[in-house]
Tab-separated table of C-alpha atoms in Angstrom:
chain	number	residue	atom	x	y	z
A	1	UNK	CA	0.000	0.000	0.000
A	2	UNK	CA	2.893	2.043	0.815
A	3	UNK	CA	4.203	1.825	-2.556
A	4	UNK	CA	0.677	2.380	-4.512
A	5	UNK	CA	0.438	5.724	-2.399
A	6	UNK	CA	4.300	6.868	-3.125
A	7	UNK	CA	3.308	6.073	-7.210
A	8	UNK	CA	0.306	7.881	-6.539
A	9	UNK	CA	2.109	10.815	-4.824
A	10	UNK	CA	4.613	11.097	-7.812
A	11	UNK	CA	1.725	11.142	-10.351
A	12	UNK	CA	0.260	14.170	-8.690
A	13	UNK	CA	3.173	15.825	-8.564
A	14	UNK	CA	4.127	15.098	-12.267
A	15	UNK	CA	3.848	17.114	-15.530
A	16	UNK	CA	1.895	16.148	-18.485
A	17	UNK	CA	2.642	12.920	-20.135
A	18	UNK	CA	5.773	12.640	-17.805
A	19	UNK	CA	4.771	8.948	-17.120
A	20	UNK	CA	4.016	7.614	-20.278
A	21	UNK	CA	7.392	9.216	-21.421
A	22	UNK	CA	9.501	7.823	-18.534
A	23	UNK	CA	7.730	4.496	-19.633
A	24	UNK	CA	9.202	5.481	-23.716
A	25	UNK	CA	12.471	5.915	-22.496
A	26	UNK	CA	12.675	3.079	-20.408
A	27	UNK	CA	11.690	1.141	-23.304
A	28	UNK	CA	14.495	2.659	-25.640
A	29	UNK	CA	11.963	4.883	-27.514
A	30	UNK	CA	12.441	8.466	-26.095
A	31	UNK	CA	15.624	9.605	-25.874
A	32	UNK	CA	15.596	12.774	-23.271
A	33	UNK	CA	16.871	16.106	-24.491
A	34	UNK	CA	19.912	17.428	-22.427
A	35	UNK	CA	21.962	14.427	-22.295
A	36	UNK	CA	25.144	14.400	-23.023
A	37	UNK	CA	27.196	12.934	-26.572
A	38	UNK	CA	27.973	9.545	-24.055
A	39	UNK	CA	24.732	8.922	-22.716
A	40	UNK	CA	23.314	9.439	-25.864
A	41	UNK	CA	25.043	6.878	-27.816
A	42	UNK	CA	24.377	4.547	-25.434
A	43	UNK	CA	20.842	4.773	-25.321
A	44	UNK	CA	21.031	4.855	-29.084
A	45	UNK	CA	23.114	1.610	-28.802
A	46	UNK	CA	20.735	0.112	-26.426
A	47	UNK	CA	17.889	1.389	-28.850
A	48	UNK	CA	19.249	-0.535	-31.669
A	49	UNK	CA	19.651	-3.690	-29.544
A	50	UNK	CA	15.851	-3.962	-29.108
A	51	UNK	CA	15.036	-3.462	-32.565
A	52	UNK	CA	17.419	-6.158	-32.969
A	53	UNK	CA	15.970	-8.419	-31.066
A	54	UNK	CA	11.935	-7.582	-31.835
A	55	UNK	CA	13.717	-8.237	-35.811
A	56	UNK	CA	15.092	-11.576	-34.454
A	57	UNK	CA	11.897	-12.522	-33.038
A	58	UNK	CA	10.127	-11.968	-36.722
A	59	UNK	CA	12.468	-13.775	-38.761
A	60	UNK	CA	12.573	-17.110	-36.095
A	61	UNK	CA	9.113	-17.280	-35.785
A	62	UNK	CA	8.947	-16.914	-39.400
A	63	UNK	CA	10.842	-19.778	-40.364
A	64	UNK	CA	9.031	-21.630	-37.402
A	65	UNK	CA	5.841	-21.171	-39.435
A	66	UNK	CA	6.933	-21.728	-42.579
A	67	UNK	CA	8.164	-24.823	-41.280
A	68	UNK	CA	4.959	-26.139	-40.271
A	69	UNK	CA	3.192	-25.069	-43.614
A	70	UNK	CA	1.990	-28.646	-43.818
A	71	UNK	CA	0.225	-28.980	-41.081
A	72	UNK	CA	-3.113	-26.032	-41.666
A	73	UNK	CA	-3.791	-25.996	-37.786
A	74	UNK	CA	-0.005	-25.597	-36.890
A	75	UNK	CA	0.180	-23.108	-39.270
A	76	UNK	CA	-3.040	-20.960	-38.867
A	77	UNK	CA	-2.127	-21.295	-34.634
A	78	UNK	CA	1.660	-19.704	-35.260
A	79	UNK	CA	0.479	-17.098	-37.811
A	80	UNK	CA	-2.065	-16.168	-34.781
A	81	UNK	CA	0.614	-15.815	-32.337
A	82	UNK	CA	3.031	-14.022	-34.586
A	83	UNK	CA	0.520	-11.469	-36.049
A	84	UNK	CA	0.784	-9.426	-32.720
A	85	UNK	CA	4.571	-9.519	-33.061
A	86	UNK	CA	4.432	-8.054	-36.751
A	87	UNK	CA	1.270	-5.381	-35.931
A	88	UNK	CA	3.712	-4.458	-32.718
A	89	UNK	CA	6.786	-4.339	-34.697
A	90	UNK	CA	5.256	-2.192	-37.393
A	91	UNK	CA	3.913	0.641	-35.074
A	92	UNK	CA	7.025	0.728	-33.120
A	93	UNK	CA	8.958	1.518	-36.380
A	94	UNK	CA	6.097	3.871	-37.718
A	95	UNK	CA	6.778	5.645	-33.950
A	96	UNK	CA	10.125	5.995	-34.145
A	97	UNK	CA	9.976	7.524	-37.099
A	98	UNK	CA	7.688	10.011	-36.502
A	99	UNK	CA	9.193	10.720	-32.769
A	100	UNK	CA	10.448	13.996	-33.670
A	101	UNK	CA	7.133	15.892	-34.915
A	102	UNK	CA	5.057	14.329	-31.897
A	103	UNK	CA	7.840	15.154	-29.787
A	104	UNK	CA	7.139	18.996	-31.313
A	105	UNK	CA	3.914	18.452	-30.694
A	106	UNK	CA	4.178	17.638	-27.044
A	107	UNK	CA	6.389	19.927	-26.284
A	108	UNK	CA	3.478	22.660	-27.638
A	109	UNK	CA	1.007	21.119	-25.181
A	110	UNK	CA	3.653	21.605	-22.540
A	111	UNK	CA	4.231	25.420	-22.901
A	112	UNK	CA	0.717	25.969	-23.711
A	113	UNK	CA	-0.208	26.046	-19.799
A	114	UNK	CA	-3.137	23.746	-19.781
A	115	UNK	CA	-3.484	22.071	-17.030
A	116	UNK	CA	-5.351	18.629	-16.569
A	117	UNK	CA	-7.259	16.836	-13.247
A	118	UNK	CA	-5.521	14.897	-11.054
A	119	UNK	CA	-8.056	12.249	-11.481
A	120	UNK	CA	-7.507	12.229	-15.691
A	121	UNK	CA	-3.784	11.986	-14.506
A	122	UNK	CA	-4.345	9.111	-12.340
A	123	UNK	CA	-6.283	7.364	-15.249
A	124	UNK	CA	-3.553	7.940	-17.535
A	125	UNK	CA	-1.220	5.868	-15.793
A	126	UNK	CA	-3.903	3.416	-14.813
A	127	UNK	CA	-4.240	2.790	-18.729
A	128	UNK	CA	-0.683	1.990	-19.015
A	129	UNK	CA	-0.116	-0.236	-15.741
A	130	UNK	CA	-3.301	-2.244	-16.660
A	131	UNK	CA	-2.945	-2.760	-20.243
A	132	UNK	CA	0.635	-3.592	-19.595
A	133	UNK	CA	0.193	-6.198	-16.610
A	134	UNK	CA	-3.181	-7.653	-18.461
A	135	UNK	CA	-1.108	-8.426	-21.608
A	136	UNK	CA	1.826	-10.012	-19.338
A	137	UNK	CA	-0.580	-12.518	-17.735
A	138	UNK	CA	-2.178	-13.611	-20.734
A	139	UNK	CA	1.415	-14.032	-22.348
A	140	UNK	CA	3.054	-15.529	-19.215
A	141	UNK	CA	-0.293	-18.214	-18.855
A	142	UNK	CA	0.411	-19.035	-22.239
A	143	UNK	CA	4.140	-19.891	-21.870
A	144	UNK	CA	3.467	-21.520	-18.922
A	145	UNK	CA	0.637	-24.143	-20.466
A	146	UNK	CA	3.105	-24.723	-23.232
A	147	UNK	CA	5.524	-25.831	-20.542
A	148	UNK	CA	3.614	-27.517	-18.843
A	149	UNK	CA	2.260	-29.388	-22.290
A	150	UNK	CA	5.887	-29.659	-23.684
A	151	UNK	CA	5.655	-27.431	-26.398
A	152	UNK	CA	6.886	-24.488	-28.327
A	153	UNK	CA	4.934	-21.135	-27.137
A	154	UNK	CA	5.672	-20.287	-30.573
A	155	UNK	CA	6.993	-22.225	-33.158
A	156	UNK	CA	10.176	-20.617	-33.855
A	157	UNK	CA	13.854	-21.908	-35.628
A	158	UNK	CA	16.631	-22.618	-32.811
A	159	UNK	CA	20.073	-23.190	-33.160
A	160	UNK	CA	18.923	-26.348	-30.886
A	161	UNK	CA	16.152	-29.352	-30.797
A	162	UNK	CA	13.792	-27.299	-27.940
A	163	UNK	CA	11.816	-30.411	-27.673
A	164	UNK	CA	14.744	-32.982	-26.934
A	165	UNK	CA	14.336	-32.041	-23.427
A	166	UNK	CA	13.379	-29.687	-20.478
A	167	UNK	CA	15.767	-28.282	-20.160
A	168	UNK	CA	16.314	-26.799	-24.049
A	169	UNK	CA	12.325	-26.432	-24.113
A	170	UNK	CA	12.754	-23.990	-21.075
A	171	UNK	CA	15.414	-22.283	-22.709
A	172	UNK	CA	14.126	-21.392	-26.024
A	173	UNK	CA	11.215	-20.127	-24.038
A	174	UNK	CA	13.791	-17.630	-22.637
A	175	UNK	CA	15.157	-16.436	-25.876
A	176	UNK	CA	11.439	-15.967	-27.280
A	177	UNK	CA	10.774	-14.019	-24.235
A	178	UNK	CA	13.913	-11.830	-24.216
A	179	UNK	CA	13.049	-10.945	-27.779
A	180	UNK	CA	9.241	-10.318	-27.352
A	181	UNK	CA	8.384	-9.150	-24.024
A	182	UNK	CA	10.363	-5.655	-23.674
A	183	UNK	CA	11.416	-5.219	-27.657
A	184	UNK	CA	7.980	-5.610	-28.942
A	185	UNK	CA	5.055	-6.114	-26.436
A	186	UNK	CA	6.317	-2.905	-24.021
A	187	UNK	CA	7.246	-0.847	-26.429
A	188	UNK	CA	4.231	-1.492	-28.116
A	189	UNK	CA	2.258	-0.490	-24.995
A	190	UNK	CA	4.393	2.403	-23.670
A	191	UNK	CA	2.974	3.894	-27.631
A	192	UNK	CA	-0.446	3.341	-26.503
A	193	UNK	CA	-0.157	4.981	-23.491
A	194	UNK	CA	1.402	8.223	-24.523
A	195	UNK	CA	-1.318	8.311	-27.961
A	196	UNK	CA	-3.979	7.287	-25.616
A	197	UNK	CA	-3.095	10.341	-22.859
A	198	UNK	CA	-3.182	12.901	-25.444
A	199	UNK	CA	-6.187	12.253	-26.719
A	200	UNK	CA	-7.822	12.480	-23.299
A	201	UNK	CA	-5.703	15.457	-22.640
A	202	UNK	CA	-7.940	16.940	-25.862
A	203	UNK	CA	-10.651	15.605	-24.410
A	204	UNK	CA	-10.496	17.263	-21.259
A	205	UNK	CA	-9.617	20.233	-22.637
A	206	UNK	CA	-12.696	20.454	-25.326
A	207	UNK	CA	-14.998	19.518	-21.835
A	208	UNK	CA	-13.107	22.715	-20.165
A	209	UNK	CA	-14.024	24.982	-22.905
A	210	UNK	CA	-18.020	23.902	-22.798
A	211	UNK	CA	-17.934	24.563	-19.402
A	212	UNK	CA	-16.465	28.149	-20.223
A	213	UNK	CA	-18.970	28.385	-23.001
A	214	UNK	CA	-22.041	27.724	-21.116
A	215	UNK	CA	-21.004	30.197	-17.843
A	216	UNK	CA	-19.789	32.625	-20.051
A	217	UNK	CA	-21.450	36.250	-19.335
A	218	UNK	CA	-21.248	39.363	-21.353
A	219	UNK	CA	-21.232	42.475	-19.011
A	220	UNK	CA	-21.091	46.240	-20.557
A	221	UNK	CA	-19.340	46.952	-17.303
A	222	UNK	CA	-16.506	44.573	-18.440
A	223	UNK	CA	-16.670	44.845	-22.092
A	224	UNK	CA	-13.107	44.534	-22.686
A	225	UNK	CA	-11.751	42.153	-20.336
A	226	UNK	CA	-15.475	39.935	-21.268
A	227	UNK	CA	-14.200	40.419	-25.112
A	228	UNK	CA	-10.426	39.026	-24.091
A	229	UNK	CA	-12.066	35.871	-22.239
A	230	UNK	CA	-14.080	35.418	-25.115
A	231	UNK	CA	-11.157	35.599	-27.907
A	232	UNK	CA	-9.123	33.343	-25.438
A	233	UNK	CA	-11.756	30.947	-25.824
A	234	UNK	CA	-11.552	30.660	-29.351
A	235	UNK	CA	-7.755	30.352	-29.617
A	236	UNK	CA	-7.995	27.513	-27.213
A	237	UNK	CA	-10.608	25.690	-29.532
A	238	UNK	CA	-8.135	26.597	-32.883
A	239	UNK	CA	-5.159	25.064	-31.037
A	240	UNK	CA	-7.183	22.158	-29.926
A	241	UNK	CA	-7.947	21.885	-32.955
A	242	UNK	CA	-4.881	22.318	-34.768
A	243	UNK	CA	-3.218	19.359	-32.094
A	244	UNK	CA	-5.779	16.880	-33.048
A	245	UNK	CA	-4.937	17.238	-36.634
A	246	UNK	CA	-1.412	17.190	-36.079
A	247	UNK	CA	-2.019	13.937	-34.026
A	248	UNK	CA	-4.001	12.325	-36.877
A	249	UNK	CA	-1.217	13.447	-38.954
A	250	UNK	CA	1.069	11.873	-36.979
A	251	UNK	CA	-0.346	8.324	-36.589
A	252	UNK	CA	-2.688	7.796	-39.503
A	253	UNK	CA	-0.126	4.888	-40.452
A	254	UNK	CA	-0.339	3.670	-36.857
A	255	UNK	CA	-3.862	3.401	-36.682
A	256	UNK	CA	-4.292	1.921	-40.159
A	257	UNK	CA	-2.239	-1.331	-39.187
A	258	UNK	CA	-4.072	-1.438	-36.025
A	259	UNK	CA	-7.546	-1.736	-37.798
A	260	UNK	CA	-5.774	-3.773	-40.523
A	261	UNK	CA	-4.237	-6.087	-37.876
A	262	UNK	CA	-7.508	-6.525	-36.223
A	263	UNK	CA	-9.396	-7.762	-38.978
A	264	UNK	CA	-6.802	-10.098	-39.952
A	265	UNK	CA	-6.996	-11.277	-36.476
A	266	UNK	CA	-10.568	-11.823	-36.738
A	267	UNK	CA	-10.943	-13.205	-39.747
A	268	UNK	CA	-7.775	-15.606	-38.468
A	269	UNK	CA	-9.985	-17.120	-35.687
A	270	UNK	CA	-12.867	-17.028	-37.426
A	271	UNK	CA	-11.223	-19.171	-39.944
A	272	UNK	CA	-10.033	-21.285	-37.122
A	273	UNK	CA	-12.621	-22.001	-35.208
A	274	UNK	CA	-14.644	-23.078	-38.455
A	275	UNK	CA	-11.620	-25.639	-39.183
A	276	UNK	CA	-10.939	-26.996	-36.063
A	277	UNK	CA	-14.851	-26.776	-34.134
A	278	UNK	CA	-14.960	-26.452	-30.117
A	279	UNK	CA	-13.254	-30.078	-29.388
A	280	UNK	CA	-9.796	-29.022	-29.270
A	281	UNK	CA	-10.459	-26.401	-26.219
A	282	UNK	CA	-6.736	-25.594	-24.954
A	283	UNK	CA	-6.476	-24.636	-28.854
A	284	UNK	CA	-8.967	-22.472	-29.044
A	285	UNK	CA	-8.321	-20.599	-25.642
A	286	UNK	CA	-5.028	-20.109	-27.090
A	287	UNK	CA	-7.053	-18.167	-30.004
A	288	UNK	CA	-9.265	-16.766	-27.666
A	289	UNK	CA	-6.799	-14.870	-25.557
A	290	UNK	CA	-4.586	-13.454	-27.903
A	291	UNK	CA	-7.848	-12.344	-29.545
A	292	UNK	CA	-9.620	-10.858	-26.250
A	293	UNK	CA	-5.976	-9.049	-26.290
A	294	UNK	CA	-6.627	-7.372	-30.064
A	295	UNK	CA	-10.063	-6.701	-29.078
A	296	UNK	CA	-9.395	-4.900	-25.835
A	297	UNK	CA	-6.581	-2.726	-27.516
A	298	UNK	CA	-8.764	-1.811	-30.770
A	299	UNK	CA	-11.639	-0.600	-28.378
A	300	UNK	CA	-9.700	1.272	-26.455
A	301	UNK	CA	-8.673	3.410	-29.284
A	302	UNK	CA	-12.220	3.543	-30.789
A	303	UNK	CA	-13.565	4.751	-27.166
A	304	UNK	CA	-11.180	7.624	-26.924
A	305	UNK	CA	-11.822	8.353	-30.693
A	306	UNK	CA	-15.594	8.323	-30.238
A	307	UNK	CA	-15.361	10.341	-26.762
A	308	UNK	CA	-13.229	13.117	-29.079
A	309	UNK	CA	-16.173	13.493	-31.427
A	310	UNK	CA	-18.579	13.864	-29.017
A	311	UNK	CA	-16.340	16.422	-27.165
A	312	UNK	CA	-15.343	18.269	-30.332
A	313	UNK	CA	-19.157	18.411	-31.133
A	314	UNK	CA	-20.166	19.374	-27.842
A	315	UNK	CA	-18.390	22.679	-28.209
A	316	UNK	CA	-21.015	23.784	-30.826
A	317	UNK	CA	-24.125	22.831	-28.239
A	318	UNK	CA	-22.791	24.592	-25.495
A	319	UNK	CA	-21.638	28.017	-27.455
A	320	UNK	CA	-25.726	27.591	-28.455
A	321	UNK	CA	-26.605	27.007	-24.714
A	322	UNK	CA	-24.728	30.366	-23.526
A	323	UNK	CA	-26.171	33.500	-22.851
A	324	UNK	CA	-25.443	34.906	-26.319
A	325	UNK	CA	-28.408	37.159	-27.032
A	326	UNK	CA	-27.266	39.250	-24.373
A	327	UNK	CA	-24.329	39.817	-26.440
A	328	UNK	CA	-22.817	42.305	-28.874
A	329	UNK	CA	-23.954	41.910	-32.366
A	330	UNK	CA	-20.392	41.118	-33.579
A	331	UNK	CA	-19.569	38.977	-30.489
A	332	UNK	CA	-22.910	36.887	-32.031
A	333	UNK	CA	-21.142	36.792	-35.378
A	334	UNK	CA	-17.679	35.367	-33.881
A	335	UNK	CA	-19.688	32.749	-31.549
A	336	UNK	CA	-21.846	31.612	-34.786
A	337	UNK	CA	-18.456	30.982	-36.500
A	338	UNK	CA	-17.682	28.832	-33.629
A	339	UNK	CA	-20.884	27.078	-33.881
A	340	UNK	CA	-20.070	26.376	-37.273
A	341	UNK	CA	-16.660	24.740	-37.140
A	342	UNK	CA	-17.542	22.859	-34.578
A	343	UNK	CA	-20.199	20.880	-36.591
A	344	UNK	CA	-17.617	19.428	-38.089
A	345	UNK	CA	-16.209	16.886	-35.668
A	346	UNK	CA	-12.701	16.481	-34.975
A	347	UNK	CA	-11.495	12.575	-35.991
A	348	UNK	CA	-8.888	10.282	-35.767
A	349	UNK	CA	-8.697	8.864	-38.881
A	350	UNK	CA	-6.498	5.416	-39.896
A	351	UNK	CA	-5.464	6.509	-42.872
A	352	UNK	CA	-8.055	8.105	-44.401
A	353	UNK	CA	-9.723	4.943	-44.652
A	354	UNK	CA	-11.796	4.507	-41.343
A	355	UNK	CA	-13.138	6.743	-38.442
A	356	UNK	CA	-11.468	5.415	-34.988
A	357	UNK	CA	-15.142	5.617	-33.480
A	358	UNK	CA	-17.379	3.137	-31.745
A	359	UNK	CA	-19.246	2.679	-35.197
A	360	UNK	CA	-16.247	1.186	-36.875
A	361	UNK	CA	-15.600	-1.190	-33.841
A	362	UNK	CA	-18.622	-2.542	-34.153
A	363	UNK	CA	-18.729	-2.729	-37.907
A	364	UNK	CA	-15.276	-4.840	-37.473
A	365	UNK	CA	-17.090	-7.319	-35.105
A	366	UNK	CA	-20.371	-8.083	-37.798
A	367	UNK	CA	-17.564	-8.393	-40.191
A	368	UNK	CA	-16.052	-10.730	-38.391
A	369	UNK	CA	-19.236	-12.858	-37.448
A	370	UNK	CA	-20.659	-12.509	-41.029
A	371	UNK	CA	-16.764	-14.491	-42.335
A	372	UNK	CA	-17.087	-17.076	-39.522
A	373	UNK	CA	-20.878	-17.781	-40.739
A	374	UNK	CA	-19.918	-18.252	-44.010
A	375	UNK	CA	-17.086	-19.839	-43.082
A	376	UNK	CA	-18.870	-22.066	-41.020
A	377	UNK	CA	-21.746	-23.123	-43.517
A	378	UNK	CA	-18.926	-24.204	-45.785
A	379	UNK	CA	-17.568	-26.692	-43.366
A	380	UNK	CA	-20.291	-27.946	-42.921
């Protein structure tokens, strides 16, 4: 308890994002400005190392598959199981190169002044500690059944026979786990955390400027310093604005292979479970879990996409809920140009393609059920 409290305590006390960026450089994905030429190259070094690794991970596992092309269910299981390693892999390099314009971008949010609740701050890093420790457990129960069951967690090329004994079955679950569990599956979830805290730092934001909206009073008395709250207002909701776009910008890419990734992953077990039924059930928890993983990820992003719409769109209901007919005609004119870009919601968009929204998770998931149906009638 001790400890949760101290965490707690240094959350509080924190600047924006500084979590989710201590978790990036931790990681090897944030290098911190101010160090010096030695420090640097070694974190570039140790950088390196875990793409190295997360690369070494791809190409076992792919000859590991490729190996077992002849078997359908071997086959169909690894590509499962190696599809969140290749959707990880791909972000973390889409990240990395983009690091230095969201790295801009934060530091614009930083010096902007805005400040955000202690309890958004304290959900923040809840995100990140529960997404992260979720995704261990279902990885380490995996690894741990396949031990247990003397097999590969993943099929994967060794420089050894894994199965000849215990002891080389528990080691090559060692090397799999050196290369996945930091180099891919951390990384890939200290990325979420930082994307996922700015967009509720807009949202937050967008909620603070209804709330200004709807108390805001015009006063003759205080015509000027009224007129100067009001045009702050309105540069708030352009550089909102302007940060979302740059966001979507940013990680259009990123959330492309996401959706991509998840319908592959659907349409995997879909697939699968029409193939193989419900008899072989350790199988198909195996499919289950890594799925229930995908899932749980892809909604998150589509929650926090949906909750910016409805933010973004609130702003235009509660400039119309304000006290503006007590206004100045040309204070009426600037407010109904408010109203009017704010019809338009603000999006995150995988590339151009799809709407991260609620809508398009649940569009994903009748996809899904429609190919297993099909799939299913066929079998049969």
């Amino acid at each position: 308890m001790a400890l949760v409290r101290s965490i707690r305590a240094q959350i509080l006390e924190s600047d924006l994002f500084d979590l989710n960026l201590k978790y990036l450089t931790i990681v090897g994905l944030w290098p911190k400005d101010g160090w010096s030429g030695d420090v640097l190259r070694l974190y570039k070094f140790y950088e390196a190392s875990l793409f190295i690794l997360s690369f070494t991970f791809i190409v076992i596992s792919g000859i590991g598959t490729y190996n077992k092309k002849d078997d359908i269910i071997m086959l169909m299981t690894n590509l499962d199981k190696a599809l969140v390693a290749y959707n990880f892999v791909s972000k973390i390099i889409l990240f990395t190169l983009k690091r230095e314009q969201l790295n801009t971008l934060i530091s614009e949010i930083k010096l902007s002044g805005d400040k955000v609740i202690n309890e958004r701050k304290n959900l923040m890093a809840l995100h990140v500690i529960v997404i992260t420790g979720f995704s261990t457990v279902i990885v380490s129960a995996f690894s741990l059944l396949s031990q247990y069951k003397r097999e590969m967690t993943i099929e994967a090329w060794m420089p050894f026979d894994p199965l000849k004994n215990r002891m080389n079955l528990l080691l090559s679950a060692q090397l799999l786990a050196v290369c996945f569990i930091v180099p891919i599956l951390y990384r890939a979830f200290a990325i979420q955390g930082i994307v996922c805290s700015i967009i509720m730092y807009f949202c937050d934001q967008l909620i603070e400027l209804q709330d200004h909206l709807k108390d805001f009073d015009y006063s003759e008395e205080r015509d000027m310093e009224v007129r100067q709250e009001f045009k702050g207002i309105v540069k708030k909701h352009v550089r909102i604005m302007r940060y979302a776009r740059t966001l979507t910008n940013i990680f259009k890419e990123y959330f492309l292979i996401q959706n991509l990734a998840v319908t592959i992953e659907l349409c995997l077990n879909a697939l699968m479970v029409a193939v193989i039924g419900f008899e072989q059930k350790t199988l198909l928890a195996t499919f289950v879990g890594y799925l229930g993983l995908a899932l749980i990820n892809a909604y998150i992003y589509c929650y926090l996409g949906n909750e910016l719409i409805v933010q973004s769109t609130g702003i235009a209901k509660a400039a119309y809920e304000s006290s503006w007919t007590s206004w100045p005609i040309d204070m009426q004119k600037d407010l109904l140009i408010v109203i009017n870009v704010a019809q338009k919601p603000l999006t995150i968009s995988a590339g151009g393609m799809a709407v991260m929204c609620i809508e398009t998770y649940s569009q994903a998931l009748y996809n899904a059920y429609s190919i297993f149906a099909v799939l299913s009638d066929m079998v049969d």
